[in-house]
PDB file of C-alpha atoms in Angstrom:
ATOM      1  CA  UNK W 130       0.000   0.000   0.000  1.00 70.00           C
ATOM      2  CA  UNK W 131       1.285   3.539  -0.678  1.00 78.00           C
ATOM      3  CA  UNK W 132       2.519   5.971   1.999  1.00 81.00           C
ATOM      4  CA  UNK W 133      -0.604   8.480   2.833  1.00 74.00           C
ATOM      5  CA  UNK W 134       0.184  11.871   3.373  1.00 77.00           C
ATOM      6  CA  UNK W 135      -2.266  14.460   5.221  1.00 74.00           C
ATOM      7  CA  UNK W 136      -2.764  17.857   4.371  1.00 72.00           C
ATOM      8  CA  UNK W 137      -3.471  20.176   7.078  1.00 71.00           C
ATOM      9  CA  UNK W 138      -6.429  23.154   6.323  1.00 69.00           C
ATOM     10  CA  UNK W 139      -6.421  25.976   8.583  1.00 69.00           C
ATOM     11  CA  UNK W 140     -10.336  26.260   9.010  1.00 74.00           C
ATOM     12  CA  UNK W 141     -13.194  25.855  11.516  1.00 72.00           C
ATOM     13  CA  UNK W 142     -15.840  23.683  11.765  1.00 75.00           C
ATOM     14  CA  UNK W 143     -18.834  24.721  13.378  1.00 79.00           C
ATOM     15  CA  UNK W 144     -20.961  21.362  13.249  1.00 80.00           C
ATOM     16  CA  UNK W 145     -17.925  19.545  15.099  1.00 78.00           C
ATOM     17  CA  UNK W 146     -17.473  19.986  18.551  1.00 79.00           C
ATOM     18  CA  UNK W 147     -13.718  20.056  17.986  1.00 78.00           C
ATOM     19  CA  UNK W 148     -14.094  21.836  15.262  1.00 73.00           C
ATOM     20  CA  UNK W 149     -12.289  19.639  13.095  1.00 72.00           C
ATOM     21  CA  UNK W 150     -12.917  19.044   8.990  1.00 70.00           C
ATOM     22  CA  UNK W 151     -11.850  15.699   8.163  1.00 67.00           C
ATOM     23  CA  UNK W 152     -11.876  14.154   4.501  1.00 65.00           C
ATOM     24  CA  UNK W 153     -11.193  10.909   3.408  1.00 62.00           C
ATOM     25  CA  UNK W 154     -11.193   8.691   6.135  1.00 63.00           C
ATOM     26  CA  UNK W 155     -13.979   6.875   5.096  1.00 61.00           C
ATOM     27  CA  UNK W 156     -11.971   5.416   1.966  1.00 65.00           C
ATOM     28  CA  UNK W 157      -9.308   3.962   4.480  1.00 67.00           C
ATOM     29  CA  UNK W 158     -11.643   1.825   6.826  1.00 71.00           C
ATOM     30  CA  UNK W 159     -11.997  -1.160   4.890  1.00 80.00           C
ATOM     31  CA  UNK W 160      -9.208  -1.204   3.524  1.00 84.00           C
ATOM     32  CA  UNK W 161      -7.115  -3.554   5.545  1.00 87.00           C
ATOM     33  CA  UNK W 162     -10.241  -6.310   6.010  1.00 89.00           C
ATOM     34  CA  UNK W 163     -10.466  -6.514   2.392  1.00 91.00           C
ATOM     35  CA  UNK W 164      -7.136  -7.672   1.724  1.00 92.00           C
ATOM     36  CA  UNK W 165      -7.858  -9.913   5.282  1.00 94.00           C
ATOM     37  CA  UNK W 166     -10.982 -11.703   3.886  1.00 95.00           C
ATOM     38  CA  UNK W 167      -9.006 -11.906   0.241  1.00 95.00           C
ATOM     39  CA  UNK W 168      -6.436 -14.022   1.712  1.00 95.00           C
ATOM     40  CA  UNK W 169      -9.163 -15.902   3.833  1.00 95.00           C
ATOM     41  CA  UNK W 170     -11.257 -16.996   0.802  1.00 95.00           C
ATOM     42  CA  UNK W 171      -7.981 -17.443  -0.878  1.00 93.00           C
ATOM     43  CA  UNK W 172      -6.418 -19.994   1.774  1.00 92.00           C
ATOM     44  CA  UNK W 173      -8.821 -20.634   4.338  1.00 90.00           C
ATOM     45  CA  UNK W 174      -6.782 -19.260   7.095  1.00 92.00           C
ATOM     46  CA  UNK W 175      -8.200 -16.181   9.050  1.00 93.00           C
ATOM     47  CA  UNK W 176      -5.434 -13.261   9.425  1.00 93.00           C
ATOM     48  CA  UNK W 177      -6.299 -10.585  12.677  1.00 90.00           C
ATOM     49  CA  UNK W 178      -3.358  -8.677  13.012  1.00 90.00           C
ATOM     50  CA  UNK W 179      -1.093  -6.652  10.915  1.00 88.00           C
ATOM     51  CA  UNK W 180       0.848  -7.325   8.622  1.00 91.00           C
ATOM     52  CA  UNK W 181      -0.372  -9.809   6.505  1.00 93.00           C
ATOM     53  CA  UNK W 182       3.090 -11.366   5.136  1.00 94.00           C
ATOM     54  CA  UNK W 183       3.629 -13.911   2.604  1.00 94.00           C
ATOM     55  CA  UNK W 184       5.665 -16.042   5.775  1.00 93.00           C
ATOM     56  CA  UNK W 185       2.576 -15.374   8.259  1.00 94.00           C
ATOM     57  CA  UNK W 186       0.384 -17.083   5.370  1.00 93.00           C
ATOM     58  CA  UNK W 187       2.336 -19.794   4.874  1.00 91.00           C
ATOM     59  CA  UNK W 188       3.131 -21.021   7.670  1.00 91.00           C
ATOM     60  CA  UNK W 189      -0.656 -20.900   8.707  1.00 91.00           C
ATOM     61  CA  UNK W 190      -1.407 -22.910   5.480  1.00 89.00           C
ATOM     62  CA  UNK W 191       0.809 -25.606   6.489  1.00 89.00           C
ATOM     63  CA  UNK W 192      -0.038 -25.741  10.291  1.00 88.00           C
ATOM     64  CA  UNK W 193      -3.951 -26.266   9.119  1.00 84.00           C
ATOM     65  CA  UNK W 194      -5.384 -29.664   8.748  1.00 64.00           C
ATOM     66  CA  UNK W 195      -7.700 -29.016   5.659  1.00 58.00           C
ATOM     67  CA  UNK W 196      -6.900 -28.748   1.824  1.00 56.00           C
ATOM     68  CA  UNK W 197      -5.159 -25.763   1.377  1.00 50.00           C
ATOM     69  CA  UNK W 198      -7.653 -24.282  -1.098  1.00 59.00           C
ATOM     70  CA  UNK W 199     -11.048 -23.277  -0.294  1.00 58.00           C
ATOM     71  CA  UNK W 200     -13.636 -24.179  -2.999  1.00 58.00           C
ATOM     72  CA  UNK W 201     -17.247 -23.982  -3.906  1.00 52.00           C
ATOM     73  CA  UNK W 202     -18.184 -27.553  -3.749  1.00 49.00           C
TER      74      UNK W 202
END
């Protein structure tokens, strides 16, 4: 994933009670649980922390006691 840089605007917000604008923070979120439940339909293994590395995924394939693929049967 590319590096994500923030831009600061010097501006007040009434309708937050910080008074903070925010903007794009919604395309973030889901984000990392994508990629999570790609490699879980992908393997069958279910990844809950960060990062997901080739090594972590591996080694969970192998220590499972199923096929390795999950398919639609």
């Amino acid at each position: 994933m590319p590096g994500i840089e923030a831009d600061f605007v010097a501006d007040y917000e009434p309708q937050d009670p910080s008074g903070f604008n925010g903007l794009g923070e919604i395309g973030n979120a889901g984000v990392a649980a994508a990629i999570a439940n790609a490699v879980w339909h992908a393997t069958g293994t279910r990844h809950r922390t960060l990062p997901i590395s080739l090594g972590r995924v591996v080694e969970s394939v192998a220590a499972q006691d199923r096929p390795q693929a999950v398919g639609v049967a």
